[in-house]
Amino acid sequence: MTGWQDQWARIERWTERVRAVQQGQADYFLGTEHYRDEVFALFEGLWHLKDWLHNDPAVRVSKEDVDGWVFSETSPVLSLKAAKDVANGSKHLRLANPAVDAAQTRNDATFGGDNKHVFYIELARTGQEYDALTLAEMCTQDWRRFLALHNITAPS
């Protein structure tokens, strides 16, 4: 595989790791900071899929296509705006131009028989809070919608 599908495959692997840890099904122990790193990597991947799409010569999607879809006044794509804030906040420490002021609010950890972590993200502009896995799955669905709008087949 080459092209944007490589990034999609990475997103799927990160999602599976976050899901396994959140549901206490990981066959390895992941400390709180390591889990947080996985969550940040997942959202960086989700946000930067846009770059893979418009840089892939096999796909006819421009940067303007992606930005217009995510950032237009009427855009319902809240999840990708949150992904932008989480990705850029984890990468640059502070957000110069937040889309929805998304930030980590808490990380619930359960240790014992099933080690679990649940990382929560709040969208300050809307007051909504999501666990990382739910928000990541929303992003994936929004990307699938974008791909369908542009007649691009999403990997299954």
CSV table of C-alpha atoms in Angstrom, one decimal:
chain,number,residue,atom,x,y,z
A,1,MET,CA,0.0,0.0,0.0
A,2,THR,CA,1.2,3.5,-0.7
A,3,GLY,CA,-0.7,6.8,-0.6
A,4,TRP,CA,-3.4,8.0,1.8
A,5,GLN,CA,-4.4,4.4,2.5
A,6,ASP,CA,-1.2,4.0,4.5
A,7,GLN,CA,-2.3,6.7,6.9
A,8,TRP,CA,-5.8,5.2,7.1
A,9,ALA,CA,-4.2,1.8,8.1
A,10,ARG,CA,-2.2,3.6,10.8
A,11,ILE,CA,-5.3,5.2,12.1
A,12,GLU,CA,-7.0,1.8,12.3
A,13,ARG,CA,-4.1,0.4,14.3
A,14,TRP,CA,-4.0,3.3,16.7
A,15,THR,CA,-7.8,3.0,17.1
A,16,GLU,CA,-7.5,-0.7,17.9
A,17,ARG,CA,-4.8,0.0,20.5
A,18,VAL,CA,-6.9,2.7,22.2
A,19,ARG,CA,-10.0,0.5,22.1
A,20,ALA,CA,-8.1,-2.5,23.6
A,21,VAL,CA,-6.8,-0.4,26.5
A,22,GLN,CA,-10.0,1.5,27.1
A,23,GLN,CA,-12.0,-1.8,27.3
A,24,GLY,CA,-9.4,-3.6,29.4
A,25,GLN,CA,-8.6,-6.1,26.7
A,26,ALA,CA,-5.0,-5.2,25.9
A,27,ASP,CA,-2.6,-8.1,26.3
A,28,TYR,CA,0.0,-5.7,27.6
A,29,PHE,CA,0.1,-3.1,30.4
A,30,LEU,CA,0.1,0.5,29.2
A,31,GLY,CA,0.8,3.1,31.8
A,32,THR,CA,-1.2,6.3,31.9
A,33,GLU,CA,1.4,8.4,30.0
A,34,HIS,CA,1.9,5.8,27.4
A,35,TYR,CA,-1.9,5.5,26.8
A,36,ARG,CA,-2.0,9.3,26.5
A,37,ASP,CA,0.7,9.1,23.9
A,38,GLU,CA,-1.4,6.6,21.9
A,39,VAL,CA,-4.4,8.9,22.1
A,40,PHE,CA,-2.4,11.9,20.9
A,41,ALA,CA,-0.9,9.8,18.0
A,42,LEU,CA,-4.4,8.7,17.0
A,43,PHE,CA,-5.7,12.2,16.8
A,44,GLU,CA,-2.6,13.5,15.0
A,45,GLY,CA,-3.2,10.7,12.5
A,46,LEU,CA,-6.9,11.5,12.2
A,47,TRP,CA,-6.3,15.2,11.6
A,48,HIS,CA,-3.4,14.8,9.2
A,49,LEU,CA,-5.2,12.4,7.0
A,50,LYS,CA,-6.3,15.6,5.2
A,51,ASP,CA,-2.6,16.1,4.2
A,52,TRP,CA,-2.3,12.6,2.9
A,53,LEU,CA,-5.5,13.0,0.8
A,54,HIS,CA,-4.5,16.2,-0.9
A,55,ASN,CA,-0.9,15.2,-1.3
A,56,ASP,CA,-1.7,11.8,-2.9
A,57,PRO,CA,-1.5,12.3,-6.7
A,58,ALA,CA,-3.9,9.4,-7.2
A,59,VAL,CA,-6.7,11.4,-5.4
A,60,ARG,CA,-8.2,14.5,-6.8
A,61,VAL,CA,-8.9,16.3,-3.5
A,62,SER,CA,-7.5,19.7,-2.8
A,63,LYS,CA,-6.6,21.3,0.5
A,64,GLU,CA,-9.4,23.7,-0.1
A,65,ASP,CA,-11.9,20.8,-0.5
A,66,VAL,CA,-10.9,19.4,2.9
A,67,ASP,CA,-10.7,22.8,4.7
A,68,GLY,CA,-14.0,23.9,3.2
A,69,TRP,CA,-15.7,20.8,4.3
A,70,VAL,CA,-14.3,20.9,7.9
A,71,PHE,CA,-14.3,24.6,8.5
A,72,SER,CA,-17.3,26.1,6.6
A,73,GLU,CA,-19.9,27.9,8.8
A,74,THR,CA,-22.5,25.2,8.2
A,75,SER,CA,-20.1,22.3,8.6
A,76,PRO,CA,-21.4,19.6,10.9
A,77,VAL,CA,-17.9,18.1,11.2
A,78,LEU,CA,-17.3,18.8,14.9
A,79,SER,CA,-15.2,15.7,15.4
A,80,LEU,CA,-12.5,16.7,13.0
A,81,LYS,CA,-12.4,20.2,14.4
A,82,ALA,CA,-11.8,18.5,17.8
A,83,ALA,CA,-9.2,16.3,16.2
A,84,LYS,CA,-7.4,19.4,14.9
A,85,ASP,CA,-7.3,20.9,18.4
A,86,VAL,CA,-6.1,17.7,20.2
A,87,ALA,CA,-3.5,17.1,17.5
A,88,ASN,CA,-2.1,20.6,17.4
A,89,GLY,CA,-2.4,21.1,21.2
A,90,SER,CA,-0.4,17.9,21.8
A,91,LYS,CA,2.2,18.9,19.2
A,92,HIS,CA,2.6,22.6,20.0
A,93,LEU,CA,1.5,22.9,23.7
A,94,ARG,CA,-0.8,25.8,23.0
A,95,LEU,CA,-3.4,26.4,20.3
A,96,ALA,CA,-3.0,29.7,18.4
A,97,ASN,CA,-6.3,29.2,16.5
A,98,PRO,CA,-8.5,26.6,18.2
A,99,ALA,CA,-11.5,25.3,16.2
A,100,VAL,CA,-13.6,24.1,19.2
A,101,ASP,CA,-11.1,24.5,22.2
A,102,ALA,CA,-10.9,20.7,22.6
A,103,ALA,CA,-8.7,19.6,25.4
A,104,GLN,CA,-8.1,16.7,27.7
A,105,THR,CA,-10.3,16.9,30.8
A,106,ARG,CA,-9.5,13.7,32.7
A,107,ASN,CA,-8.0,10.3,32.4
A,108,ASP,CA,-9.8,7.5,34.4
A,109,ALA,CA,-7.6,4.6,35.1
A,110,THR,CA,-8.5,1.2,36.6
A,111,PHE,CA,-5.8,-1.1,37.7
A,112,GLY,CA,-6.1,-4.7,38.8
A,113,GLY,CA,-7.5,-7.6,36.9
A,114,ASP,CA,-8.3,-5.5,33.8
A,115,ASN,CA,-6.2,-2.5,33.4
A,116,LYS,CA,-8.3,0.2,31.7
A,117,HIS,CA,-7.7,3.8,30.8
A,118,VAL,CA,-10.4,6.2,29.5
A,119,PHE,CA,-9.2,9.5,28.2
A,120,TYR,CA,-11.8,12.3,28.0
A,121,ILE,CA,-11.8,15.3,25.8
A,122,GLU,CA,-14.0,18.3,26.3
A,123,LEU,CA,-15.1,20.7,23.5
A,124,ALA,CA,-15.1,23.9,25.5
A,125,ARG,CA,-17.2,25.9,22.9
A,126,THR,CA,-20.0,23.4,23.1
A,127,GLY,CA,-19.6,22.0,26.6
A,128,GLN,CA,-19.6,18.4,25.2
A,129,GLU,CA,-17.3,15.7,26.6
A,130,TYR,CA,-16.4,12.5,24.8
A,131,ASP,CA,-14.2,9.6,25.6
A,132,ALA,CA,-11.3,9.4,23.1
A,133,LEU,CA,-12.5,6.2,21.5
A,134,THR,CA,-15.9,7.6,20.8
A,135,LEU,CA,-14.6,10.8,19.4
A,136,ALA,CA,-12.0,9.0,17.2
A,137,GLU,CA,-14.8,6.7,15.8
A,138,MET,CA,-16.8,9.9,15.0
A,139,CYS,CA,-13.8,11.2,13.1
A,140,THR,CA,-13.5,8.0,11.1
A,141,GLN,CA,-17.2,8.2,10.2
A,142,ASP,CA,-16.8,11.8,9.2
A,143,TRP,CA,-13.8,10.9,7.0
A,144,ARG,CA,-15.8,8.1,5.4
A,145,ARG,CA,-18.5,10.7,4.6
A,146,PHE,CA,-16.0,13.0,3.0
A,147,LEU,CA,-14.5,10.2,1.0
A,148,ALA,CA,-17.9,9.1,-0.2
A,149,LEU,CA,-18.7,12.7,-1.2
A,150,HIS,CA,-15.6,12.7,-3.4
A,151,ASN,CA,-16.3,9.2,-4.8
A,152,ILE,CA,-13.3,7.8,-3.1
A,153,THR,CA,-13.6,4.2,-1.7
A,154,ALA,CA,-12.7,4.0,1.9
A,155,PRO,CA,-10.8,0.8,3.0
A,156,SER,CA,-13.2,-1.6,4.7
